CSV table of C-alpha atoms and ligand atoms in Angstrom, one decimal:
chain,number,residue,atom,x,y,z
A,1,MET,CA,9.1,-6.5,32.6
A,2,ALA,CA,11.0,-6.3,28.8
A,3,GLY,CA,7.7,-4.7,27.6
A,4,ILE,CA,6.5,-5.0,23.9
A,5,ALA,CA,9.0,-4.7,20.8
A,6,ILE,CA,7.3,-2.6,17.2
A,7,ILE,CA,10.3,-2.8,14.4
A,8,GLY,CA,9.6,-0.8,11.7
A,9,ALA,CA,8.3,2.7,12.3
A,10,GLY,CA,5.9,3.4,10.2
A,11,GLU,CA,2.0,3.3,9.5
A,12,CYS,CA,1.5,-0.2,10.7
A,13,GLY,CA,4.2,0.2,13.9
A,14,GLY,CA,3.2,3.4,14.2
A,15,ARG,CA,-0.1,2.7,14.4
A,16,ALA,CA,0.2,-0.4,16.7
A,17,ALA,CA,2.6,1.9,19.5
A,18,LEU,CA,-0.1,4.4,20.6
A,19,ALA,CA,-3.1,2.0,20.2
A,20,LEU,CA,-1.2,-0.2,22.9
A,21,ARG,CA,-1.4,3.0,24.9
A,22,ASP,CA,-5.2,3.5,23.5
A,23,LEU,CA,-5.5,-0.1,25.5
A,24,GLY,CA,-4.1,0.7,28.4
A,25,TYR,CA,-0.7,-1.1,28.7
A,26,GLU,CA,1.5,0.3,31.4
A,27,GLY,CA,4.9,-1.6,30.1
A,28,PRO,CA,7.8,-0.6,27.6
A,29,VAL,CA,6.8,0.3,24.3
A,30,THR,CA,9.6,0.9,22.3
A,31,LEU,CA,9.8,1.4,18.3
A,32,VAL,CA,12.3,0.7,16.2
A,33,GLY,CA,13.1,2.9,13.2
A,34,ASP,CA,15.4,2.3,10.6
A,35,GLU,CA,14.5,6.4,8.9
A,36,PRO,CA,15.6,8.8,10.0
A,37,HIS,CA,11.9,10.4,10.4
A,38,LEU,CA,8.7,10.3,12.8
A,39,PRO,CA,6.9,7.5,11.2
A,40,TYR,CA,4.5,9.4,8.3
A,41,GLU,CA,1.8,8.7,5.1
A,42,ARG,CA,3.6,7.3,2.5
A,43,PRO,CA,0.2,8.3,0.3
A,44,PRO,CA,1.5,11.0,-0.1
A,45,LEU,CA,4.2,11.0,-1.3
A,46,SER,CA,3.4,10.3,-4.9
A,47,LYS,CA,0.5,12.7,-5.0
A,48,ASP,CA,-0.3,16.3,-3.2
A,49,ALA,CA,3.5,15.9,-1.7
A,50,MET,CA,4.9,15.6,-5.1
A,51,THR,CA,3.4,18.8,-6.6
A,52,GLY,CA,3.8,21.4,-4.4
A,53,GLU,CA,7.5,23.7,-3.6
A,54,ALA,CA,9.5,20.1,-2.2
A,55,PRO,CA,7.8,17.2,-0.7
A,56,ALA,CA,6.4,17.7,3.2
A,57,ILE,CA,5.9,14.7,5.6
A,58,LYS,CA,2.7,14.0,6.5
A,59,ALA,CA,3.6,12.6,10.8
A,60,ILE,CA,1.7,10.3,12.5
A,61,ALA,CA,2.8,11.8,15.9
A,62,THR,CA,5.0,14.0,17.3
A,63,ASP,CA,7.8,13.6,19.4
A,64,ALA,CA,6.0,15.1,21.7
A,65,LEU,CA,2.8,12.9,21.3
A,66,PHE,CA,5.3,9.5,22.2
A,67,ALA,CA,7.0,11.4,24.6
A,68,GLU,CA,3.3,12.1,26.2
A,69,ARG,CA,2.5,8.4,25.6
A,70,ALA,CA,5.6,7.6,26.8
A,71,ILE,CA,6.8,5.2,23.6
A,72,ARG,CA,10.6,5.3,23.2
A,73,HIS,CA,10.7,5.7,20.0
A,74,ILE,CA,14.6,4.6,18.2
A,75,HIS,CA,15.2,6.4,15.0
A,76,SER,CA,18.1,5.8,11.9
A,77,VAL,CA,18.7,2.0,13.6
A,78,ARG,CA,18.4,-0.7,12.4
A,79,ALA,CA,16.9,-4.3,14.3
A,80,VAL,CA,19.7,-6.5,12.3
A,81,ALA,CA,18.7,-10.1,14.2
A,82,VAL,CA,16.6,-12.0,16.4
A,83,ASP,CA,17.2,-14.3,19.5
A,84,ARG,CA,14.2,-15.7,19.5
A,85,ALA,CA,15.6,-18.0,22.2
A,86,ALA,CA,16.7,-14.9,24.4
A,87,HIS,CA,13.5,-12.2,23.7
A,88,VAL,CA,15.9,-9.7,22.3
A,89,VAL,CA,16.3,-7.9,19.1
A,90,GLN,CA,20.0,-6.8,18.0
A,91,LEU,CA,20.1,-3.2,16.7
A,92,SER,CA,22.1,-2.0,13.9
A,93,ASP,CA,23.8,0.6,16.7
A,94,GLY,CA,24.9,-1.9,19.0
A,95,SER,CA,22.5,-2.7,21.7
A,96,SER,CA,19.7,-5.1,22.3
A,97,LEU,CA,16.2,-4.5,23.0
A,98,PRO,CA,14.8,-7.0,25.4
A,99,TYR,CA,11.0,-7.9,25.0
A,100,ASP,CA,7.9,-9.8,26.0
A,101,LYS,CA,6.3,-9.9,22.8
A,102,LEU,CA,8.3,-8.7,19.7
A,103,LEU,CA,5.6,-7.4,15.8
A,104,LEU,CA,7.4,-6.8,12.9
A,105,ALA,CA,5.8,-4.0,11.2
A,106,THR,CA,9.2,-4.0,8.7
A,107,GLY,CA,6.7,-3.1,5.2
A,108,SER,CA,7.6,-4.0,1.7
A,109,VAL,CA,10.6,-1.7,-0.4
A,110,PRO,CA,10.1,-1.8,-3.7
A,111,ARG,CA,11.1,-4.2,-6.2
A,112,GLN,CA,14.0,-3.8,-8.4
A,113,LEU,CA,14.0,-3.9,-12.1
A,114,PRO,CA,16.9,-6.6,-12.7
A,115,MET,CA,18.6,-4.7,-15.5
A,116,LEU,CA,22.6,-3.5,-16.5
A,117,GLY,CA,22.9,0.8,-17.0
A,118,LEU,CA,20.8,1.8,-14.2
A,119,GLY,CA,22.8,4.5,-12.3
A,120,SER,CA,21.2,7.7,-10.5
A,121,ARG,CA,18.7,9.5,-12.7
A,122,CYS,CA,17.0,6.1,-12.2
A,123,VAL,CA,14.5,5.6,-9.3
A,124,TYR,CA,12.4,4.6,-6.6
A,125,LEU,CA,10.0,5.3,-4.9
A,126,ARG,CA,9.3,4.1,-0.9
A,127,THR,CA,11.0,6.4,1.6
A,128,PHE,CA,9.8,11.2,1.8
A,129,ASN,CA,13.5,10.4,0.8
A,130,ASP,CA,13.4,8.7,-1.8
A,131,ALA,CA,10.4,11.6,-2.8
A,132,LEU,CA,13.0,14.1,-2.1
A,133,ALA,CA,15.2,13.1,-4.3
A,134,MET,CA,13.0,13.0,-7.3
A,135,ARG,CA,11.1,16.3,-6.8
A,136,ALA,CA,14.0,17.2,-7.0
A,137,HIS,CA,14.2,16.1,-11.7
A,138,LEU,CA,10.4,17.0,-11.9
A,139,SER,CA,9.8,20.6,-13.7
A,140,ALA,CA,8.1,21.5,-15.7
A,141,GLY,CA,9.6,20.4,-19.3
A,142,SER,CA,11.5,18.0,-17.8
A,143,ARG,CA,10.8,14.4,-19.2
A,144,VAL,CA,10.5,11.2,-17.5
A,145,ALA,CA,9.2,7.7,-18.7
A,146,ILE,CA,7.5,5.7,-15.5
A,147,ILE,CA,8.6,1.9,-15.8
A,148,GLY,CA,5.8,0.4,-14.5
A,149,GLY,CA,2.0,1.2,-15.0
A,150,GLY,CA,0.7,0.6,-11.6
A,151,PHE,CA,-0.4,2.7,-9.2
A,152,ILE,CA,3.0,4.6,-7.4
A,153,GLY,CA,3.5,4.9,-11.5
A,154,LEU,CA,0.6,6.1,-12.1
A,155,GLU,CA,-0.6,8.8,-9.1
A,156,LEU,CA,3.7,9.6,-10.4
A,157,ALA,CA,2.8,10.3,-14.1
A,158,ALA,CA,-0.4,12.5,-12.9
A,159,SER,CA,1.1,14.1,-10.7
A,160,ALA,CA,4.4,14.4,-12.4
A,161,ARG,CA,2.2,16.4,-15.7
A,162,LYS,CA,0.9,18.5,-12.7
A,163,LEU,CA,4.3,20.1,-13.0
A,164,GLY,CA,4.3,20.2,-16.4
A,165,ALA,CA,6.3,17.7,-16.9
A,166,GLU,CA,6.2,15.5,-20.0
A,167,VAL,CA,5.9,11.4,-19.3
A,168,ILE,CA,5.2,7.9,-21.0
A,169,VAL,CA,4.9,5.1,-19.5
A,170,ILE,CA,6.0,1.9,-20.2
A,171,GLU,CA,4.0,-1.0,-18.9
A,172,ALA,CA,5.1,-4.8,-20.5
A,173,GLN,CA,1.2,-6.0,-19.2
A,174,PRO,CA,-1.1,-5.9,-22.4
A,175,ARG,CA,-2.9,-3.4,-20.4
A,176,ILE,CA,-2.1,-0.8,-16.9
A,177,LEU,CA,-3.3,-1.8,-13.4
A,178,MET,CA,-3.4,-5.6,-14.6
A,179,ARG,CA,-3.3,-6.5,-10.6
A,180,GLY,CA,-6.5,-6.6,-9.0
A,181,VAL,CA,-8.0,-3.8,-11.2
A,182,PRO,CA,-11.1,-5.0,-13.3
A,183,ALA,CA,-10.4,-3.5,-17.1
A,184,GLU,CA,-13.6,-1.6,-17.2
A,185,ILE,CA,-11.3,0.8,-14.7
A,186,ALA,CA,-8.4,0.5,-15.7
A,187,GLY,CA,-9.4,1.9,-19.2
A,188,ILE,CA,-11.1,5.0,-17.7
A,189,ILE,CA,-7.2,5.9,-15.5
A,190,HIS,CA,-5.8,5.5,-19.1
A,191,LYS,CA,-8.1,8.0,-21.0
A,192,ALA,CA,-8.0,10.2,-18.6
A,193,HIS,CA,-3.3,9.8,-18.8
A,194,GLU,CA,-4.4,10.5,-22.2
A,195,ALA,CA,-5.8,13.6,-22.4
A,196,GLU,CA,-4.0,14.9,-19.7
A,197,GLY,CA,-1.5,14.3,-22.6
A,198,VAL,CA,0.4,11.1,-20.7
A,199,SER,CA,1.6,8.5,-23.4
A,200,ILE,CA,0.8,5.0,-22.0
A,201,ARG,CA,2.8,2.4,-24.2
A,202,THR,CA,1.3,-1.5,-22.9
A,203,GLY,CA,2.8,-4.9,-23.9
A,204,GLN,CA,6.1,-3.2,-24.5
A,205,GLY,CA,8.6,-4.6,-22.6
A,206,LEU,CA,12.4,-2.9,-21.9
A,207,ALA,CA,15.7,-4.1,-24.1
A,208,ALA,CA,18.0,-1.5,-22.7
A,209,ILE,CA,19.1,1.4,-20.2
A,210,ALA,CA,21.7,3.1,-20.5
A,211,ASP,CA,21.6,6.1,-17.3
A,212,ASP,CA,25.6,8.0,-17.5
A,213,GLY,CA,24.2,10.8,-14.6
A,214,LYS,CA,21.9,13.4,-17.0
A,215,GLU,CA,20.0,11.2,-18.5
A,216,VAL,CA,18.2,7.5,-19.4
A,217,ALA,CA,18.4,6.5,-22.3
A,218,ILE,CA,15.8,3.5,-23.6
A,219,ALA,CA,15.3,1.0,-25.6
A,220,LEU,CA,12.3,-0.7,-25.6
A,221,ALA,CA,12.1,-4.0,-27.2
A,222,ASP,CA,10.0,-3.1,-30.4
A,223,GLY,CA,13.2,-0.8,-31.1
A,224,GLN,CA,11.5,2.5,-30.0
A,225,LYS,CA,13.8,5.0,-28.3
A,226,ILE,CA,13.3,6.5,-25.5
A,227,VAL,CA,15.4,9.5,-23.6
A,228,ALA,CA,14.8,10.7,-20.6
A,229,ASP,CA,15.7,12.7,-17.9
A,230,LEU,CA,14.5,10.4,-14.9
A,231,ALA,CA,13.2,7.4,-15.3
A,232,VAL,CA,11.3,6.1,-12.5
A,233,ILE,CA,10.6,2.4,-12.3
A,234,GLY,CA,7.4,1.2,-10.5
A,235,ILE,CA,6.9,-2.9,-10.6
A,236,GLY,CA,5.7,-3.7,-7.5
A,237,ALA,CA,7.3,-4.1,-3.8
A,238,VAL,CA,8.5,-7.4,-2.1
A,239,PRO,CA,7.8,-7.9,2.1
A,240,VAL,CA,10.9,-7.5,3.9
A,241,THR,CA,11.0,-10.3,6.0
A,242,VAL,CA,14.3,-10.9,6.0
A,243,LEU,CA,14.8,-10.6,9.8
A,244,ALA,CA,11.8,-12.9,10.3
A,245,ALA,CA,14.0,-15.6,7.7
A,246,GLU,CA,17.2,-15.2,9.9
A,247,ALA,CA,14.9,-16.0,13.5
A,248,GLY,CA,13.2,-18.6,11.7
A,249,LEU,CA,9.7,-17.7,10.8
A,250,ALA,CA,8.2,-19.2,7.6
A,251,ILE,CA,7.7,-17.1,4.7
A,252,ASP,CA,5.4,-17.4,2.3
A,253,ASN,CA,4.8,-14.1,-0.1
A,254,GLY,CA,6.0,-12.1,2.9
A,255,ILE,CA,6.5,-13.9,6.9
A,256,ALA,CA,3.6,-15.9,7.2
A,257,VAL,CA,1.7,-15.3,10.7
A,258,ASP,CA,-2.4,-16.8,11.0
A,259,GLU,CA,-5.6,-14.7,11.2
A,260,ARG,CA,-4.9,-13.8,14.3
A,261,LEU,CA,-1.5,-12.0,13.1
A,262,ARG,CA,0.7,-14.6,15.5
A,263,THR,CA,3.7,-16.3,13.6
A,264,ALA,CA,4.7,-19.7,15.1
A,265,ASP,CA,6.0,-18.2,17.4
A,266,PRO,CA,3.5,-17.8,20.5
A,267,ASP,CA,5.8,-13.7,21.0
A,268,ILE,CA,5.9,-12.6,17.7
A,269,PHE,CA,3.8,-10.9,15.8
A,270,ALA,CA,4.1,-9.5,11.7
A,271,ALA,CA,1.3,-6.6,10.5
A,272,GLY,CA,0.6,-4.5,7.2
A,273,ASP,CA,2.5,-4.6,4.3
A,274,CYS,CA,5.4,-7.5,5.6
A,275,CYS,CA,2.7,-10.0,6.2
A,276,SER,CA,0.6,-13.3,4.7
A,277,PHE,CA,-2.3,-13.4,6.6
A,278,PRO,CA,-5.4,-15.4,5.9
A,279,LEU,CA,-8.1,-13.5,4.5
A,280,THR,CA,-11.4,-15.1,6.3
A,281,VAL,CA,-14.0,-13.1,4.9
A,282,TYR,CA,-12.6,-15.3,1.6
A,283,GLY,CA,-12.3,-18.4,2.6
A,284,GLY,CA,-8.5,-17.8,4.9
A,285,ARG,CA,-7.2,-17.8,1.6
A,286,ARG,CA,-3.9,-15.9,1.9
A,287,VAL,CA,-2.6,-13.1,0.7
A,288,ARG,CA,-0.7,-10.0,1.7
A,289,LEU,CA,-1.9,-6.2,0.7
A,290,GLU,CA,-0.4,-3.7,1.0
A,291,ALA,CA,-2.4,-1.2,1.6
A,292,TRP,CA,-3.2,2.1,3.9
A,293,ARG,CA,-5.5,0.9,6.0
A,294,ASN,CA,-4.6,-2.5,5.6
A,295,ALA,CA,-1.9,-1.1,8.1
A,296,GLN,CA,-3.9,0.5,10.6
A,297,GLU,CA,-6.0,-2.2,10.3
A,298,GLN,CA,-4.0,-4.9,11.3
A,299,GLY,CA,-1.0,-2.6,13.8
A,300,ALA,CA,-4.1,-2.4,15.6
A,301,LEU,CA,-5.5,-5.7,15.9
A,302,ALA,CA,-1.2,-6.9,16.7
A,303,ALA,CA,-1.8,-5.1,19.8
A,304,ARG,CA,-5.0,-6.0,21.2
A,305,ASN,CA,-3.6,-9.6,20.2
A,306,MET,CA,-0.3,-8.5,22.3
A,307,LEU,CA,-2.0,-8.0,25.4
A,308,GLY,CA,-4.2,-11.5,25.3
A,309,ALA,CA,-7.8,-10.6,22.4
A,310,ASP,CA,-7.7,-13.7,20.7
A,311,GLU,CA,-8.8,-11.5,18.0
A,312,ALA,CA,-9.5,-13.1,14.6
A,313,HIS,CA,-8.6,-9.9,11.1
A,314,ALA,CA,-12.0,-9.8,9.6
A,315,ALA,CA,-11.5,-6.4,7.4
A,316,VAL,CA,-12.6,-6.3,3.2
A,317,PRO,CA,-9.7,-5.4,2.0
A,318,TRP,CA,-10.5,-2.1,0.9
A,319,PHE,CA,-7.8,0.3,-1.2
A,320,TRP,CA,-8.0,4.5,-3.0
A,321,SER,CA,-5.6,6.0,-5.8
A,322,ASP,CA,-5.8,9.7,-6.6
A,323,GLN,CA,-5.0,11.1,-9.8
A,324,TYR,CA,-5.8,14.3,-11.9
A,325,GLY,CA,-9.8,14.7,-10.2
A,326,LEU,CA,-11.1,11.3,-10.4
A,327,THR,CA,-10.6,8.9,-6.8
A,328,LEU,CA,-10.4,4.8,-7.2
A,329,GLN,CA,-11.2,2.4,-4.8
A,330,ILE,CA,-11.6,-0.9,-4.7
A,331,ALA,CA,-13.4,-2.8,-2.0
A,332,GLY,CA,-13.0,-6.6,-1.3
A,333,LEU,CA,-11.0,-9.1,-4.1
A,334,SER,CA,-12.2,-9.3,-7.7
A,335,ASP,CA,-10.3,-11.2,-9.7
A,336,GLU,CA,-12.5,-13.7,-9.5
A,337,GLY,CA,-16.3,-14.1,-11.2
A,338,LYS,CA,-19.0,-12.2,-12.8
A,339,SER,CA,-19.4,-7.9,-13.2
A,340,ILE,CA,-22.0,-6.1,-12.8
A,341,VAL,CA,-22.1,-2.7,-13.6
A,342,ARG,CA,-24.3,-0.5,-11.4
A,343,ARG,CA,-23.9,3.7,-13.0
A,344,ASP,CA,-21.7,4.5,-15.5
A,345,LEU,CA,-19.3,7.7,-15.1
A,346,ASP,CA,-21.8,10.1,-17.5
A,347,ASP,CA,-23.7,9.0,-13.9
A,348,GLY,CA,-21.4,10.4,-12.4
A,349,ALA,CA,-19.2,8.5,-11.6
A,350,PHE,CA,-18.3,4.6,-12.8
A,351,ILE,CA,-19.2,2.0,-10.2
A,352,LEU,CA,-18.9,-2.3,-10.4
A,353,PHE,CA,-19.3,-5.5,-8.6
A,354,HIS,CA,-17.2,-8.7,-9.1
A,355,LEU,CA,-20.3,-11.0,-7.9
A,356,ALA,CA,-18.2,-14.8,-7.5
A,357,GLN,CA,-19.4,-18.6,-9.0
A,358,ASP,CA,-21.7,-18.3,-5.7
A,359,GLY,CA,-23.4,-15.4,-6.2
A,360,ARG,CA,-21.6,-13.7,-2.7
A,361,LEU,CA,-20.6,-9.9,-3.5
A,362,VAL,CA,-16.6,-10.0,-3.7
A,363,ALA,CA,-15.7,-7.0,-5.1
A,364,ALA,CA,-17.4,-3.0,-5.6
A,365,SER,CA,-14.4,-0.9,-7.0
A,366,GLY,CA,-15.3,2.7,-8.7
A,367,ILE,CA,-14.6,6.1,-9.7
A,368,GLY,CA,-15.2,9.1,-10.5
A,369,PRO,CA,-14.6,12.7,-9.1
A,370,GLY,CA,-13.6,13.8,-6.1
A,371,ASN,CA,-16.3,11.5,-3.1
A,372,ALA,CA,-18.0,10.6,-5.5
A,373,VAL,CA,-17.6,7.0,-5.1
A,374,ALA,CA,-17.3,6.7,-1.7
A,375,ARG,CA,-20.7,6.2,0.1
A,376,ASP,CA,-21.4,3.1,-2.3
A,377,ILE,CA,-18.5,1.3,-1.9
A,378,ARG,CA,-18.4,1.9,1.9
A,379,LEU,CA,-22.2,0.1,1.7
A,380,ALA,CA,-20.6,-2.9,-0.4
A,381,GLU,CA,-18.0,-3.4,2.0
A,382,MET,CA,-20.5,-3.7,4.0
A,383,LEU,CA,-22.4,-6.7,1.9
A,384,ILE,CA,-19.0,-8.2,2.0
A,385,ALA,CA,-18.5,-8.5,5.0
A,386,GLY,CA,-22.0,-10.2,5.8
A,387,ARG,CA,-20.7,-12.5,2.8
A,388,ALA,CA,-24.0,-11.2,1.2
A,389,LYS,CA,-25.8,-12.9,-2.1
A,390,PRO,CA,-27.3,-9.7,-3.5
A,391,ALA,CA,-29.1,-10.2,-6.9
A,392,PRO,CA,-27.5,-9.2,-9.4
A,393,GLU,CA,-30.3,-6.5,-11.4
A,394,ALA,CA,-30.7,-5.5,-7.7
A,395,LEU,CA,-26.8,-4.6,-7.6
A,396,GLY,CA,-26.9,-3.1,-10.7
A,397,SER,CA,-30.2,-0.6,-11.1
A,398,GLN,CA,-30.0,2.0,-9.7
A,399,ALA,CA,-33.5,2.2,-8.4
A,400,VAL,CA,-32.8,0.0,-5.4
A,401,LYS,CA,-30.9,1.6,-3.2
A,402,LEU,CA,-27.8,-0.1,-1.7
A,403,LYS,CA,-29.2,0.1,2.0
A,404,SER,CA,-31.7,-2.0,1.3
A,405,LEU,CA,-29.8,-4.6,0.1
A,406,LEU,CA,-27.9,-4.2,3.6
A,407,ALA,CA,-30.9,-4.2,6.2
A,408,ALA,CA,-32.2,-7.4,3.4
B,1,FAD,C1,3.7,6.0,-2.5
B,1,FAD,C2,3.2,5.4,-1.8
B,1,FAD,C3,2.1,5.9,-2.6
B,1,FAD,C4,1.3,5.0,-1.2
B,1,FAD,N1,-0.4,6.0,-2.0
B,1,FAD,C5,-0.8,4.4,-1.1
B,1,FAD,C6,-2.7,5.3,-1.4
B,1,FAD,O1,-3.0,5.6,-2.2
B,1,FAD,N2,-3.8,3.8,-1.0
B,1,FAD,C7,-3.0,3.3,-0.2
B,1,FAD,O2,-3.9,2.7,0.6
B,1,FAD,N3,-1.8,2.3,0.4
B,1,FAD,C8,-1.2,3.2,0.2
B,1,FAD,N4,0.1,3.2,-0.4
B,1,FAD,C9,0.9,2.2,0.2
B,1,FAD,C10,0.9,2.1,2.4
B,1,FAD,O3,1.4,3.3,2.5
B,1,FAD,C11,1.8,1.4,3.0
B,1,FAD,O4,0.2,0.1,1.9
B,1,FAD,C12,1.9,1.8,4.1
B,1,FAD,O5,2.6,2.6,4.4
B,1,FAD,C13,3.1,0.2,5.2
B,1,FAD,O6,2.6,0.2,6.0
B,1,FAD,P1,4.0,-0.1,6.9
B,1,FAD,O7,4.1,0.1,8.2
B,1,FAD,O8,3.0,-2.4,6.8
B,1,FAD,O9,4.6,-0.2,6.1
B,1,FAD,P2,5.8,0.5,5.5
B,1,FAD,O10,5.1,2.1,5.8
B,1,FAD,O11,6.6,0.0,4.6
B,1,FAD,O12,7.3,1.0,6.8
B,1,FAD,C14,8.1,-0.5,7.3
B,1,FAD,C15,8.8,1.1,8.0
B,1,FAD,O13,10.1,0.2,8.6
B,1,FAD,C16,11.4,0.3,8.3
B,1,FAD,N5,12.1,-0.8,8.5
B,1,FAD,C17,12.5,-2.1,7.8
B,1,FAD,N6,13.3,-3.0,7.9
B,1,FAD,C18,13.5,-2.5,9.2
B,1,FAD,C19,14.8,-3.2,10.3
B,1,FAD,N7,14.9,-4.7,9.8
B,1,FAD,N8,14.7,-2.3,11.2
B,1,FAD,C20,13.9,-1.1,11.4
B,1,FAD,N9,13.4,-0.5,10.9
B,1,FAD,C21,13.2,-1.3,9.1
B,1,FAD,C22,10.8,0.6,7.3
B,1,FAD,O14,12.0,1.1,6.7
B,1,FAD,C23,9.3,1.2,6.8
B,1,FAD,O15,10.0,2.9,7.9
B,1,FAD,C24,0.7,3.9,-0.8
B,1,FAD,C25,2.8,3.5,-0.7
B,1,FAD,C26,3.3,4.4,-1.2
B,1,FAD,C27,4.9,4.1,-1.4
């Protein structure tokens, strides 16, 4: 028996390996990762891990746990080719790994800024090693330019401010968080950053970058000049698909899988940031999610299906972000329909719902201190999963408990 091979020892691959054992699978399980570390959580890299003395890894398993569960973890080695006919993966150390079932959990990597002039002071954040390199240049008084007003850039802006750095965020779009975040929530986050002393320049294209290895000179399209000790580029992520593509598997904004996370090859599955899949709760619309919980859920689902469960993905997308004392949570896909405000920040938290044309609740977003929005978002998630069509007045009134809508 060749067993199950998992390529990519990140959130998804690591969880899938553990899930296989939880499910009672007794065959060989091999987890291959090109990073030198145990699988670890990436979310802290832009948050807590960045503000301490030095970033620390939050591993999702230990060597001892892998040994106890008979999971072979091969680190610092890259899978370079998949021979589908022979059911063998070629590894960068020259060895080959046979498989009965193969899971591709190769994640995503930062989108590269297609400009000349970048150098060692222009950095991206994806890995723990990236975080270490970045942290070395963050301290009180250091000048940090963040290119891209997305989640990672904004979380880093908050962390850099906490360390006393001077921070400028440059965003080409008319507002920060254009992708998937309602304007009202983005507005609250924008204000929070300004209140903490971050300068946000929206609607600003880049004209030129010059990095001499000591500082970075940035020319904006409108003629403004910014000089920084560090430029952090956070302009999105792209799925890692090369292995799948070279093996002849379909790519469609990620490795294309069905709702059971299967590729067209019945023995190859893909899950997590690297795959696109039909989202059942949204009528089978094909999406790719870059989210921690999705990576966990899909790792576990792929494990069940590789063992023959034949189970469709049914989860509602969910994402969170922490900036300063505020936590944002978004359930569902908020880019359609009518919006209804349930709570305002004056009530301790801001909660917004989105209804589709047919009245179905499709998304809920909330922001507030600490855990303030968690319960409402959790209940909304259940309403979304249940394809509920709650009355807009009920959603908008705090006198009506969300739990009662669920019962209805
Ligand atoms: C800084 C940061 C902050 C984040 N914060 C949040 C947050 O607040 N909330 C949230 O919901 N999500 C957050 N995320 C997103 C979340 O971490 C990801 O969605 C999740 O890590 C995806 O897991 P994955 O296993 O699919 O991919 P990854 O975690 O990227 O793991 C994939 C692994 O596969 C390896 N690999 C790729 N190709 C090969 C190959 N050929 N051979 C061997 N190994 C290979 C990669 O090096 C990597 O180690 C954050 C991400 C980052 C980077």
